[in-house]
Short mmCIF file of C-alpha atoms in Angstrom, two decimals:
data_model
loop_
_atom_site.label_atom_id
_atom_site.label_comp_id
_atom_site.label_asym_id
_atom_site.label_seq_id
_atom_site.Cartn_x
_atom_site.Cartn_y
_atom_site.Cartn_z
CA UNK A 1 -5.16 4.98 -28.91
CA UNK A 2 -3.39 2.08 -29.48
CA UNK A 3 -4.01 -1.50 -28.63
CA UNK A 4 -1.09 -1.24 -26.34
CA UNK A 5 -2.65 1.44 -24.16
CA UNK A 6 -3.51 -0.48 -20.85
CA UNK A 7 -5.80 2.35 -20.11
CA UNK A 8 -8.37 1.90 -22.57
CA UNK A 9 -8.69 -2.08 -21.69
CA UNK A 10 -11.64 -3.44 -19.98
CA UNK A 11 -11.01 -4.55 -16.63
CA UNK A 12 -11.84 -8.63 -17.66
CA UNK A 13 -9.24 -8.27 -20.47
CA UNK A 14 -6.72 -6.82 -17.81
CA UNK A 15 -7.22 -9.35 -15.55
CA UNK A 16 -6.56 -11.89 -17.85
CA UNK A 17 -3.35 -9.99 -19.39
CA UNK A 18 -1.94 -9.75 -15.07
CA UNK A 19 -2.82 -13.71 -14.96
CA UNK A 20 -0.23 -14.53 -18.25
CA UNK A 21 2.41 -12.39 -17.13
CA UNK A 22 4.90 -13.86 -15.14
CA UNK A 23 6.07 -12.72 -11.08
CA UNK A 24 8.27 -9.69 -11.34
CA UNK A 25 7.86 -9.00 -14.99
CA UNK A 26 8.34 -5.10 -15.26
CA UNK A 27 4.87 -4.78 -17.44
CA UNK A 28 3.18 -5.51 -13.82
CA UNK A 29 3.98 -1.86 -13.11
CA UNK A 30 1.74 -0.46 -15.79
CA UNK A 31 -1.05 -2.78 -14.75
CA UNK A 32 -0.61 -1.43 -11.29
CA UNK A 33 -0.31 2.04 -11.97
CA UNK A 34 -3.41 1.44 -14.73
CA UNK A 35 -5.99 -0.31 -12.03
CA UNK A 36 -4.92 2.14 -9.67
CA UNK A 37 -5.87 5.12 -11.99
CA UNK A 38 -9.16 3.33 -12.28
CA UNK A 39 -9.91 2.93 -8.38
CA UNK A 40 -8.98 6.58 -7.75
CA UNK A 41 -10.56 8.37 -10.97
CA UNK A 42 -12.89 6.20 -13.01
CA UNK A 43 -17.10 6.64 -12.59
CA UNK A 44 -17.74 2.91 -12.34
CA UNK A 45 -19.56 1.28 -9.35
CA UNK A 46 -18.22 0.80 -6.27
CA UNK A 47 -17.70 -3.20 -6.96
CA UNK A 48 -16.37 -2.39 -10.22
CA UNK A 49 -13.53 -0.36 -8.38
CA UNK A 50 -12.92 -2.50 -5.81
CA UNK A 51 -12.24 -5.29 -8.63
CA UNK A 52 -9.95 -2.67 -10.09
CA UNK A 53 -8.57 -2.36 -6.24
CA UNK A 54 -7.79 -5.85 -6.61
CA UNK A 55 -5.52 -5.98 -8.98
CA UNK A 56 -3.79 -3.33 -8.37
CA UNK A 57 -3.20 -4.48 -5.63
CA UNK A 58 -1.78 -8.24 -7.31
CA UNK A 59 0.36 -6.62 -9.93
CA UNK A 60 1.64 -4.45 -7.22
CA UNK A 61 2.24 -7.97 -5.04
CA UNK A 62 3.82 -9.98 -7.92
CA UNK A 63 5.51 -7.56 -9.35
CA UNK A 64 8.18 -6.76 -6.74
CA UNK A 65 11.15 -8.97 -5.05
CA UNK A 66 12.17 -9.97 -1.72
CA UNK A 67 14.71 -7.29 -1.06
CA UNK A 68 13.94 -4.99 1.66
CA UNK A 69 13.77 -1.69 -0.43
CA UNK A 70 11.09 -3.92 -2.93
CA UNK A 71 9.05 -4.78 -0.07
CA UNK A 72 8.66 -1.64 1.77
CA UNK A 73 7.75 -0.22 -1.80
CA UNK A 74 5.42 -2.77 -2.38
CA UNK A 75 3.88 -2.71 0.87
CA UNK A 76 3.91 1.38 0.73
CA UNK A 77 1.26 1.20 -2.48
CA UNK A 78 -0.76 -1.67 -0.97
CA UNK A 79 -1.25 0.52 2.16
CA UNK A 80 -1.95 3.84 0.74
CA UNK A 81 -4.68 1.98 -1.81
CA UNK A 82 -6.27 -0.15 0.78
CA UNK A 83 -6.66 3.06 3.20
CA UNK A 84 -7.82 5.33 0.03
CA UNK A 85 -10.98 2.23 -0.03
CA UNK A 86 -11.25 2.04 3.42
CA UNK A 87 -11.64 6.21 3.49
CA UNK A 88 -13.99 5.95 -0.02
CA UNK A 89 -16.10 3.01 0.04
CA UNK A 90 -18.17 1.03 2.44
CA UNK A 91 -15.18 -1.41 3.88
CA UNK A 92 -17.56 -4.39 2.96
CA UNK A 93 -16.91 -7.88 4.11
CA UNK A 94 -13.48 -8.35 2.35
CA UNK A 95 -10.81 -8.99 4.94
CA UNK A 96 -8.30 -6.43 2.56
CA UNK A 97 -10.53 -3.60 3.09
CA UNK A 98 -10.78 -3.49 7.17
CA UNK A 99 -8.91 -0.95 9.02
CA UNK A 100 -8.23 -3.34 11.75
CA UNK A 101 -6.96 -6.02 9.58
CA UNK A 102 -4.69 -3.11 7.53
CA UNK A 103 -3.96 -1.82 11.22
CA UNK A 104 -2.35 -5.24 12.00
CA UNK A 105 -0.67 -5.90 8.76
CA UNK A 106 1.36 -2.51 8.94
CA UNK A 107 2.52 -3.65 12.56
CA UNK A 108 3.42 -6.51 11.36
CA UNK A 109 5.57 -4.84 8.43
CA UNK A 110 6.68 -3.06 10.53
CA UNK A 111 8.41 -5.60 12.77
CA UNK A 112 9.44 -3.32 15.80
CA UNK A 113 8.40 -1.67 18.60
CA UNK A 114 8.12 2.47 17.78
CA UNK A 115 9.98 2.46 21.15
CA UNK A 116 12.75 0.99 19.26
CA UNK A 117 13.54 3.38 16.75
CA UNK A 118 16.46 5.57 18.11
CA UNK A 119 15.70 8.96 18.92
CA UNK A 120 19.37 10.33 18.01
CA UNK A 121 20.10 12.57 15.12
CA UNK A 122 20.17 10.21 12.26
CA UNK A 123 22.37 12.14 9.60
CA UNK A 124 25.27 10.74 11.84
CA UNK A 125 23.76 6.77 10.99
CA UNK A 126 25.05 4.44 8.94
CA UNK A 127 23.66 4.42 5.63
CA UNK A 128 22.01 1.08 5.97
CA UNK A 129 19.99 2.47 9.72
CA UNK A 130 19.21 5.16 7.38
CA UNK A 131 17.55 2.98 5.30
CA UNK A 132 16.13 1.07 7.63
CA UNK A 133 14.67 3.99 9.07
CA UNK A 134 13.33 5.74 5.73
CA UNK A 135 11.39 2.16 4.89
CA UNK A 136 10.05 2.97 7.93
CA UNK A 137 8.65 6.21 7.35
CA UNK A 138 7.36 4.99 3.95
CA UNK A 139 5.64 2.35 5.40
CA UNK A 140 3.59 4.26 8.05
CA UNK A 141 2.76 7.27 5.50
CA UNK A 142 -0.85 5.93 5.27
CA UNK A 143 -1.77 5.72 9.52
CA UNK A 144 -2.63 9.07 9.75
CA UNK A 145 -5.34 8.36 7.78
CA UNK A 146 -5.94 5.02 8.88
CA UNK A 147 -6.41 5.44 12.73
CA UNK A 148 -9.49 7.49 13.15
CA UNK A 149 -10.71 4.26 11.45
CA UNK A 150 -10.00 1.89 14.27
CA UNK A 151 -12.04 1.56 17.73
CA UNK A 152 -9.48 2.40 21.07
CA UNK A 153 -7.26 0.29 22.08
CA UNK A 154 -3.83 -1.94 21.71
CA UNK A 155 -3.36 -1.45 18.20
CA UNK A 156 -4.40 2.05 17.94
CA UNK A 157 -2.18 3.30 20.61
CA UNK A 158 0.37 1.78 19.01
CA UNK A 159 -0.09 3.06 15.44
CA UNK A 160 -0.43 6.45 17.11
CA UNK A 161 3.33 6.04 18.92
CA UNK A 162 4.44 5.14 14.92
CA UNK A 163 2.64 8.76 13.95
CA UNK A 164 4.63 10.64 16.41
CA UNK A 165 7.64 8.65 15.76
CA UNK A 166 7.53 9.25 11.54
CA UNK A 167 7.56 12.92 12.40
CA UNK A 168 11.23 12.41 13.28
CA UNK A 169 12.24 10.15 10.66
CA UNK A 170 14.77 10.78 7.58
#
């Protein structure tokens, strides 16, 4: 294996190669798709993993742009990593591990009301309400998992509406 194989690095070395490498450098990606590797399969203690959580989750934030399709993308991974912790491990006193604070920051991705979304046949959308309605889709792929997680209420209820709504999504 060669030095170049972000795999075999130690998770301080990592860390310090994220921290030199500059917002939305492409090598982000492999650091991403490395620490996640590490949450999901390595043997390591549970605060070793969540460090590996962590940044993941960083390259995965400074990796992508502003554009809507880089968002949603970005925001997809964070989501489906922070509910594959919350569903693993003990959720801990970290803030980016709570379902309710995950809960709130996927309505607030969101943006809309599930009401909202148009319950028409979208093949017959424009392209760009397509779009808009696949990001979406992508962005609630994680609630399923995510809301037997949360106590009842405002926020449940309305994570449950997005469930029944994704079902009908492009």
């Amino acid at each position: 294996m060669s030095d170049a194989d972000l795999s075999t690095w130690a998770i301080n070395r990592l860390e310090a190669h994220t921290r030199a490498l500059r917002s939305g450098d492409p090598a982000l990606e492999a650091v991403r798709i490395v620490a996640q590797s590490k949450v999901y399969h390595s043997a390591e203690d549970r605060d070793t993993r969540l460090r590996w959580a962590l940044l993941a989750l960083n390259a995965n934030q400074r990796l992508h742009d502003d554009s809507p399709w880089a968002k949603a993308r970005m925001l997809g991974h964070a989501f489906t990593l922070r509910t594959w912790v919350i569903e693993h491990f003990d959720p801990g006193t970290d803030p980016t591990w709570d379902p309710e604070t995950l809960a709130t920051d996927t309505l607030l991705a969101l943006g809309a009301d599930p009401a909202e979304v148009p319950a028409v046949d979208w093949r017959g959308l424009p392209v760009e309400e397509i779009g808009r309605l696949r990001r979406y889709k992508n962005l609630t792929a994680h609630l399923d998992r995510l809301i037997s997680y949360l106590p009842p209420g405002a926020t449940k209820d309305e994570l449950a509406a997005w469930i029944q709504v994704r079902g009908r999504l492009p």
